[in-house]
JSON list of C-alpha atoms and ligand atoms in Angstrom, two decimals:
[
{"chain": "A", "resi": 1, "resn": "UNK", "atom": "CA", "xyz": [-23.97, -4.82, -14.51]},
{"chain": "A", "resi": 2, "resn": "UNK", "atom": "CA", "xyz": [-20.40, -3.01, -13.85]},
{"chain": "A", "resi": 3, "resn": "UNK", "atom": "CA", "xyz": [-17.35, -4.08, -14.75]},
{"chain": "A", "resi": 4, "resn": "UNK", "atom": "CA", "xyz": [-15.13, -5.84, -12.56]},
{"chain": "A", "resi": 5, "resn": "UNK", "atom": "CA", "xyz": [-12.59, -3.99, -11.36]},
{"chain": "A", "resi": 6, "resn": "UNK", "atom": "CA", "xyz": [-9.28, -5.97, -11.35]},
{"chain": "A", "resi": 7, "resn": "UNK", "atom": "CA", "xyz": [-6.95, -3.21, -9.74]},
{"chain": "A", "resi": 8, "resn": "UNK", "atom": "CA", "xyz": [-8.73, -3.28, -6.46]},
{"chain": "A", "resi": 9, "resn": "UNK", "atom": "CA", "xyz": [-9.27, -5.29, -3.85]},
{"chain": "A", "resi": 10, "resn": "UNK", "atom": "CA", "xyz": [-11.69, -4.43, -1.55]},
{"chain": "A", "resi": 11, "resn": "UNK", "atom": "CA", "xyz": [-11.88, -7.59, 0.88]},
{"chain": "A", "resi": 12, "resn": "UNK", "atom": "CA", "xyz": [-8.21, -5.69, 1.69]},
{"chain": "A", "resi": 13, "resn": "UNK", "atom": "CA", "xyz": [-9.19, -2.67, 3.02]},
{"chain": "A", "resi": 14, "resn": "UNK", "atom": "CA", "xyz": [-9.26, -1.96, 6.39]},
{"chain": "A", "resi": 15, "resn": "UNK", "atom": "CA", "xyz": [-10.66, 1.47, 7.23]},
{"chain": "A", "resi": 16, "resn": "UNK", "atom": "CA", "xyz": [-14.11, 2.88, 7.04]},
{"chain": "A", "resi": 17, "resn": "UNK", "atom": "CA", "xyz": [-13.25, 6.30, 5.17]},
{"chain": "A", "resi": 18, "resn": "UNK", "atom": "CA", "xyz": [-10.96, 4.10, 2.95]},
{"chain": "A", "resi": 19, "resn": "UNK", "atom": "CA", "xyz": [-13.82, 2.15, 2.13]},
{"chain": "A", "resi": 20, "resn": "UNK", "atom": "CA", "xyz": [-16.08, 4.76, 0.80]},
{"chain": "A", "resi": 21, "resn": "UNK", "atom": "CA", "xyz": [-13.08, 6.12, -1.72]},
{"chain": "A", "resi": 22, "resn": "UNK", "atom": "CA", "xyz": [-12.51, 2.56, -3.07]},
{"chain": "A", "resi": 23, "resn": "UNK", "atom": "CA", "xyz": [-15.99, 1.92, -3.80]},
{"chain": "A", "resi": 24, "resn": "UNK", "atom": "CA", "xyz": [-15.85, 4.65, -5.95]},
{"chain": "A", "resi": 25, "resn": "UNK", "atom": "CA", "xyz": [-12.80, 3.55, -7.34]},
{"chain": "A", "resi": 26, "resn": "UNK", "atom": "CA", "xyz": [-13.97, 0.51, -7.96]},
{"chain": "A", "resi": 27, "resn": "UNK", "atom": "CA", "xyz": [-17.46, 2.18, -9.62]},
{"chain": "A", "resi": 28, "resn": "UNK", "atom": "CA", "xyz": [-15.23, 3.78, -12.02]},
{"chain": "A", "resi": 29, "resn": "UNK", "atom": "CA", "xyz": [-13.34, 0.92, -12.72]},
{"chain": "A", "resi": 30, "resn": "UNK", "atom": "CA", "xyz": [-9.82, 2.49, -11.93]},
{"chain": "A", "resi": 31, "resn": "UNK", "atom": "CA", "xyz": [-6.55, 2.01, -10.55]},
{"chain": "A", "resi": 32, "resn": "UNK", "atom": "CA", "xyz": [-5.78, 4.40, -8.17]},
{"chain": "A", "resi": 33, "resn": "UNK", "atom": "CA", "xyz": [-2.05, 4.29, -8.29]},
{"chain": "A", "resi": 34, "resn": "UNK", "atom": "CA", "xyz": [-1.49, 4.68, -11.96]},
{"chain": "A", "resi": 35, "resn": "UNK", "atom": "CA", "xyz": [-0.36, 8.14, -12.28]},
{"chain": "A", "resi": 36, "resn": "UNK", "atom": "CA", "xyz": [-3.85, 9.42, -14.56]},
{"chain": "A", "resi": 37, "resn": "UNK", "atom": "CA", "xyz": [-5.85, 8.53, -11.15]},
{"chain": "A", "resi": 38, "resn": "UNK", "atom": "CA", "xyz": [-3.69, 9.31, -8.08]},
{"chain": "A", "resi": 39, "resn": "UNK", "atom": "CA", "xyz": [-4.39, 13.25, -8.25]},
{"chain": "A", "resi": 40, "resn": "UNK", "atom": "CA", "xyz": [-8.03, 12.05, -8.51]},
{"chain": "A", "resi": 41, "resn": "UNK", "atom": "CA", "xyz": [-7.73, 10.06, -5.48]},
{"chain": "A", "resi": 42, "resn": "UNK", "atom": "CA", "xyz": [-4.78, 10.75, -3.46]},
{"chain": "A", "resi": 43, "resn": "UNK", "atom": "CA", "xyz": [-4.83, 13.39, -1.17]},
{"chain": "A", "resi": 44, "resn": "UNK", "atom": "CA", "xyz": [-1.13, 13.49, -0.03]},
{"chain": "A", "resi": 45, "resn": "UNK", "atom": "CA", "xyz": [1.45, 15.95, -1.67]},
{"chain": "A", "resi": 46, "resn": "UNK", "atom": "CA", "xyz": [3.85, 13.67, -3.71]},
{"chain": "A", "resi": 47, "resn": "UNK", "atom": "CA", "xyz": [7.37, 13.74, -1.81]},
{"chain": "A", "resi": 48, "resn": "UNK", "atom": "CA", "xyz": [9.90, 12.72, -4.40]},
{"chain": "A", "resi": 49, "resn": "UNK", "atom": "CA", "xyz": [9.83, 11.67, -7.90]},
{"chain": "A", "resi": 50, "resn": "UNK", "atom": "CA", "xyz": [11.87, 9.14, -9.55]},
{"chain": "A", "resi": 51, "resn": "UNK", "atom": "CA", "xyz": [12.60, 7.40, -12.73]},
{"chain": "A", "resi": 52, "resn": "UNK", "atom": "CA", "xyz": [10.84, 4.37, -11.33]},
{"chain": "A", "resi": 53, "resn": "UNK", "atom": "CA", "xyz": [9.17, 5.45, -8.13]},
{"chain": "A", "resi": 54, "resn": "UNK", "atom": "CA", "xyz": [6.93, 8.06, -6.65]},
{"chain": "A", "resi": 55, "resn": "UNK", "atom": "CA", "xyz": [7.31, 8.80, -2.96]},
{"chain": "A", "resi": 56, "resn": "UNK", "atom": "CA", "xyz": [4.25, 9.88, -1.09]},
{"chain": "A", "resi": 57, "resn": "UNK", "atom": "CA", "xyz": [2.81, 8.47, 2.51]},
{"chain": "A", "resi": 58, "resn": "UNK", "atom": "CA", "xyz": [0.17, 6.48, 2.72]},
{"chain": "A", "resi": 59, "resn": "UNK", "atom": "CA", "xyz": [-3.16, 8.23, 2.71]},
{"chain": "A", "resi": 60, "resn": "UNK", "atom": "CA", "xyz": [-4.87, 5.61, 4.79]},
{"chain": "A", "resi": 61, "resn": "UNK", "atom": "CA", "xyz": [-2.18, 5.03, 7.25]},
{"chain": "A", "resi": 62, "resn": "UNK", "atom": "CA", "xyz": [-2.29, 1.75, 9.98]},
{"chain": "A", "resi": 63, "resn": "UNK", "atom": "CA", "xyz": [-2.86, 2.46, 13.32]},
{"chain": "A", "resi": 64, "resn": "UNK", "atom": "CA", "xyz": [0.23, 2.60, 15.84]},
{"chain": "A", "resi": 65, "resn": "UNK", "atom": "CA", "xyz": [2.76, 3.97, 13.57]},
{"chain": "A", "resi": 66, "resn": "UNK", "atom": "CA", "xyz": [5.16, 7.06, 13.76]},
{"chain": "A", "resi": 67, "resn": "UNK", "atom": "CA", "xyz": [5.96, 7.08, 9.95]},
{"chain": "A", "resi": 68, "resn": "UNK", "atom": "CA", "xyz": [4.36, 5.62, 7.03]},
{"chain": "A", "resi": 69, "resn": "UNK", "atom": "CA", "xyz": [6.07, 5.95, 3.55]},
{"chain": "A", "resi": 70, "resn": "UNK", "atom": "CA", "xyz": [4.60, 4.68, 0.06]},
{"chain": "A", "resi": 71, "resn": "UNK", "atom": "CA", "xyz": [6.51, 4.54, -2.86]},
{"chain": "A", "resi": 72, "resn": "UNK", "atom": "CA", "xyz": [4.43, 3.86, -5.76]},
{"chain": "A", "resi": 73, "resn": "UNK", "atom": "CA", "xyz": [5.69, 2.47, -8.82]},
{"chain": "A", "resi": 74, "resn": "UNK", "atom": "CA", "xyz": [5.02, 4.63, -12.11]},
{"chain": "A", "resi": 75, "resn": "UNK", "atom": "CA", "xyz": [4.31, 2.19, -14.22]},
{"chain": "A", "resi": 76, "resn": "UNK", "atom": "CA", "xyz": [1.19, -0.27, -13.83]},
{"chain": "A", "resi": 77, "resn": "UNK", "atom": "CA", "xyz": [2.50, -3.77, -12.61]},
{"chain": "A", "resi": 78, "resn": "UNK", "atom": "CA", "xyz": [1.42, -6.13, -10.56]},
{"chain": "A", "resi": 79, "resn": "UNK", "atom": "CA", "xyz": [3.95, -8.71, -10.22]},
{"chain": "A", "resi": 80, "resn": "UNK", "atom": "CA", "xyz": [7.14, -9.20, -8.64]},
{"chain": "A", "resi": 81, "resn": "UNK", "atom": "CA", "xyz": [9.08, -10.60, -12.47]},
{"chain": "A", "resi": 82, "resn": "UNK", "atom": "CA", "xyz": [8.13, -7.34, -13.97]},
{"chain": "A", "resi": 83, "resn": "UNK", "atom": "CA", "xyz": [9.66, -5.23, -11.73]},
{"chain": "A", "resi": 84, "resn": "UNK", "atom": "CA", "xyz": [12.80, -3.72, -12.83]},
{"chain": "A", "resi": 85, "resn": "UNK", "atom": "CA", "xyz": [15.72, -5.18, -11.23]},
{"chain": "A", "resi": 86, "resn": "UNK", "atom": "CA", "xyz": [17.52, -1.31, -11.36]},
{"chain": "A", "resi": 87, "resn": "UNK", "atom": "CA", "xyz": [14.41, 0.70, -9.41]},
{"chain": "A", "resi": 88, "resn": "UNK", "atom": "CA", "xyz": [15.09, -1.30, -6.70]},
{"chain": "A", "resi": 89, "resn": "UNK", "atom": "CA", "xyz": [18.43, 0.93, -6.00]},
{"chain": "A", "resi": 90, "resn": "UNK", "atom": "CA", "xyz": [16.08, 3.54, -6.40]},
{"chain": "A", "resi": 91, "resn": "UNK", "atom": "CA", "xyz": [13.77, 2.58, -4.07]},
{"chain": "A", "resi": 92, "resn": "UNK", "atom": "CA", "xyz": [16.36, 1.74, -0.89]},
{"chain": "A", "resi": 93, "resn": "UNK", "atom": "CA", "xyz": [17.98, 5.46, -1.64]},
{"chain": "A", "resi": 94, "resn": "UNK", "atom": "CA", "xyz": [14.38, 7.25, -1.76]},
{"chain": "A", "resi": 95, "resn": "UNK", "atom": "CA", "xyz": [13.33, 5.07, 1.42]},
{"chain": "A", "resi": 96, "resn": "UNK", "atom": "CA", "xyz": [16.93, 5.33, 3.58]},
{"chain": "A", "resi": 97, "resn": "UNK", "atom": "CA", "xyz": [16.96, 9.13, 2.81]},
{"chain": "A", "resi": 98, "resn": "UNK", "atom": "CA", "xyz": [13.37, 10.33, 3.89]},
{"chain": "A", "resi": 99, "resn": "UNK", "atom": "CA", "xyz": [14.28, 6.93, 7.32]},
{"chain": "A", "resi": 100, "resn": "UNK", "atom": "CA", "xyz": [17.00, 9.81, 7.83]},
{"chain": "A", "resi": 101, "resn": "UNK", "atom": "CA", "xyz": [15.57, 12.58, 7.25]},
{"chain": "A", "resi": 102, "resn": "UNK", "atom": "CA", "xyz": [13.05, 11.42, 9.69]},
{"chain": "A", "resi": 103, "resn": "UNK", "atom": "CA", "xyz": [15.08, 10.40, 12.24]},
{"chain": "A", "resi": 104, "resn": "UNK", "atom": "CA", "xyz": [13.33, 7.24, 11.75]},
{"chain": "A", "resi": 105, "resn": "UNK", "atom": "CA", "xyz": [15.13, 4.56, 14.76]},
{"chain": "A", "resi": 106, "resn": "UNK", "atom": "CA", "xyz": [13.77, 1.51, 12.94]},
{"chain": "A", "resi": 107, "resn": "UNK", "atom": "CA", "xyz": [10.96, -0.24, 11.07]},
{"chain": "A", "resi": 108, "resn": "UNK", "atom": "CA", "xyz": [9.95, -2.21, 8.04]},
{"chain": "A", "resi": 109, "resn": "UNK", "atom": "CA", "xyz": [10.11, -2.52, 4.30]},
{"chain": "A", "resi": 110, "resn": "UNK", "atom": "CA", "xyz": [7.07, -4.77, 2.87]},
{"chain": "A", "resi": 111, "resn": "UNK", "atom": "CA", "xyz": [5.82, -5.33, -0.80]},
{"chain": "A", "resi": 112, "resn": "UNK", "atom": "CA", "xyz": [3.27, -7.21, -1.62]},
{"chain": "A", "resi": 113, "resn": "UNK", "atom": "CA", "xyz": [3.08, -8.52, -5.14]},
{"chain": "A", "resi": 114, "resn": "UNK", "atom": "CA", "xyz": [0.05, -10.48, -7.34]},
{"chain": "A", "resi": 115, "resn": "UNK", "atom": "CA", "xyz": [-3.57, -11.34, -6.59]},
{"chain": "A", "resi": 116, "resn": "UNK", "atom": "CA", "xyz": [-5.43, -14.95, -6.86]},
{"chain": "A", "resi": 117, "resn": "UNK", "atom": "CA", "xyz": [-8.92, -13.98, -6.12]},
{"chain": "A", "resi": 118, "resn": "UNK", "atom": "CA", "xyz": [-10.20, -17.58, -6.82]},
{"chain": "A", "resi": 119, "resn": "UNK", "atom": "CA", "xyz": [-8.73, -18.20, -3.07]},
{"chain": "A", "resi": 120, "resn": "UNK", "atom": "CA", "xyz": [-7.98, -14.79, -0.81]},
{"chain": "A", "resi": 121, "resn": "UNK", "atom": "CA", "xyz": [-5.78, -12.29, -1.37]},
{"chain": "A", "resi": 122, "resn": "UNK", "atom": "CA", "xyz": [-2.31, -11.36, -0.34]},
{"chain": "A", "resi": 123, "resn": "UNK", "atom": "CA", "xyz": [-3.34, -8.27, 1.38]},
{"chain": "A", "resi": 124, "resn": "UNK", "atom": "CA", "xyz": [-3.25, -5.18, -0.75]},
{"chain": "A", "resi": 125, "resn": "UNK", "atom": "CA", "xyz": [-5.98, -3.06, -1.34]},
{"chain": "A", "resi": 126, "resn": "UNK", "atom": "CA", "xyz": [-4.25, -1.93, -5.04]},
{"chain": "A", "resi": 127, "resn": "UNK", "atom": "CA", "xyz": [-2.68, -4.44, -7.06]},
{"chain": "A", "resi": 128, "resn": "UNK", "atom": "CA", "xyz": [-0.14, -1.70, -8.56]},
{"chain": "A", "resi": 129, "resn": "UNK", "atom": "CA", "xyz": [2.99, -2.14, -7.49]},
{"chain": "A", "resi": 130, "resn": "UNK", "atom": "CA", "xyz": [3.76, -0.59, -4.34]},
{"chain": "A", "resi": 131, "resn": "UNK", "atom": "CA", "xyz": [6.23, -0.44, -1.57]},
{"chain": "A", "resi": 132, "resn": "UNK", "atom": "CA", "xyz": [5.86, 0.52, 2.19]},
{"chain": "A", "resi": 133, "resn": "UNK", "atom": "CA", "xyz": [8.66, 1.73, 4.35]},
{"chain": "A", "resi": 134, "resn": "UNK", "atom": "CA", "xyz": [6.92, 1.84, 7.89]},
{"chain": "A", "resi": 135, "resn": "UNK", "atom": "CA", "xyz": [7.88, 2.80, 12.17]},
{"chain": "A", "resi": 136, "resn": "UNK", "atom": "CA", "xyz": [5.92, 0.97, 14.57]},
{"chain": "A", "resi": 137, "resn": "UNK", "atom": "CA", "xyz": [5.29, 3.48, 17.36]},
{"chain": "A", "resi": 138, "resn": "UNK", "atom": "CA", "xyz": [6.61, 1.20, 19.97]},
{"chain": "A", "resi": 139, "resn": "UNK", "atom": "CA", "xyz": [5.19, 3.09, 22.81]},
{"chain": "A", "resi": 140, "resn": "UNK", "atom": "CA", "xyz": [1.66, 2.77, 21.86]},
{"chain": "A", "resi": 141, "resn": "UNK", "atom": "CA", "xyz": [2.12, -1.39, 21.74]},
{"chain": "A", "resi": 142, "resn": "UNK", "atom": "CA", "xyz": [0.59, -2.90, 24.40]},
{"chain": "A", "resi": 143, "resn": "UNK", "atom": "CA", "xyz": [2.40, -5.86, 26.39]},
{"chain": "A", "resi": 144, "resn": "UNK", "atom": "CA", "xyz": [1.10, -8.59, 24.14]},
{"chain": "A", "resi": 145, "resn": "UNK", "atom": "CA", "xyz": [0.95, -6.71, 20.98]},
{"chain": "A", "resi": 146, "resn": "UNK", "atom": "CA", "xyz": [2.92, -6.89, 17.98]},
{"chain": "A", "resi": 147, "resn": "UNK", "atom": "CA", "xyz": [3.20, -4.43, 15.13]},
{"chain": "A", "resi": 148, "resn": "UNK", "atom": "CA", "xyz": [2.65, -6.88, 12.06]},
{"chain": "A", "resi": 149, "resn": "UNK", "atom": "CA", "xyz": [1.98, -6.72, 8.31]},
{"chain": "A", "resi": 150, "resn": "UNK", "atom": "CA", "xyz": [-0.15, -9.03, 6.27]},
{"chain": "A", "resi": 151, "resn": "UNK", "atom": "CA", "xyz": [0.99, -11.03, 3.39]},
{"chain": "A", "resi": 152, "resn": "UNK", "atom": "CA", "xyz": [-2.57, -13.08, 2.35]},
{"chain": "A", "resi": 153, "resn": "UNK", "atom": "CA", "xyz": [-5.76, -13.88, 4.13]},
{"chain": "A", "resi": 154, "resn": "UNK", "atom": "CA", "xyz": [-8.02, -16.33, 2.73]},
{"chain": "A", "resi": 155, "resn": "UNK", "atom": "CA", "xyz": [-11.05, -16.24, 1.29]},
{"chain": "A", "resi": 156, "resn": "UNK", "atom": "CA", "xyz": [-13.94, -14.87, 3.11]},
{"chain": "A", "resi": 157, "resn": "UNK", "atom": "CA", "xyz": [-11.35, -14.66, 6.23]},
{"chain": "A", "resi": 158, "resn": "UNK", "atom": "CA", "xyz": [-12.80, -14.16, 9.81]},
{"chain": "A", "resi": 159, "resn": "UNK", "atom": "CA", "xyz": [-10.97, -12.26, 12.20]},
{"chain": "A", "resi": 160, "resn": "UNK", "atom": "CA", "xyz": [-10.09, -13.47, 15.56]},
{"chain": "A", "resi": 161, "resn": "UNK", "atom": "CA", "xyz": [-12.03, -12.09, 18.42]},
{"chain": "A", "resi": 162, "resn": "UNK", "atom": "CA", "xyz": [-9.83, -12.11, 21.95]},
{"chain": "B", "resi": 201, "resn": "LIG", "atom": "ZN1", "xyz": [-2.05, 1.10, -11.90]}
]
């Protein structure tokens, strides 16, 4: 019997090549964001490297966006306490300089912190510390959608259907 792996969290992922990569990840019993695995697993050139943060877009980016920035923390945590309170200057100048450089008009910043398996999880697919700087392409909304991001789902969650 394998391991369980506690970096990932599959019920999280949404996308069918994601998926396959995560299984493997799992397999192996990795994380993918620590720094040993993410030239095994991530595909997109890193953008900017910190002292506390490595920028890079997502590689399995939602649907509906214009931009999708991840900023991966270079140590492995998992919680919000054992972040450093200094990265997070860091991590506003690497995110407001590439929203500039990008002409970005607007958007989101969303991190996602800790896992409690026992009941659902909080929505991340990697418990590593993470943070995503993301434009909604507004055009491609329809009327009644909305652009969100998700912060938990419980256990063995059903999606709505209409
Ligand atoms: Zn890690």
């Amino acid at each position: 019997m394998s391991k369980e792996n506690k970096y990932v969290n599959l019920s999280a992922v949404r996308r069918e090549d994601q998926r396959e990569v995560m299984e493997e990840i799992k397999r192996q019993g990795h994380c993918p964001f620590c720094l040993e695995n993410l030239q095994k697993y991530h595909k997109n050139p890193i953008l900017k490297e910190g002292k506390f943060w490595i920028l890079t877009e997502n590689q399995w980016p939602y649907k509906k966006i214009k931009h999708q920035l991840l900023a991966i923390y270079k140590t492995h945590i998992e919680h919000l306490k054992e972040i450093d309170p200094e990265s997070g200057k860091e991590l506003i100048e690497m995110f407001a300089e590439e929203a500039e450089k990008r002409n970005m008009k607007g958007g989101g910043v969303a991190m996602r912190f800790g896992s409690n398996p026992e009941y659902g999880n909080y929505g991340s697919s990697v418990l590593h510390i993470h943070a995503h700087l993301v434009e909604p392409d507004l055009e491609k909304l329809e009327e009644t959608e909305a652009w969100r991001f998700k912060f938990g789902e419980p256990k063995n969650y059903k999606k709505r259907v209409g």
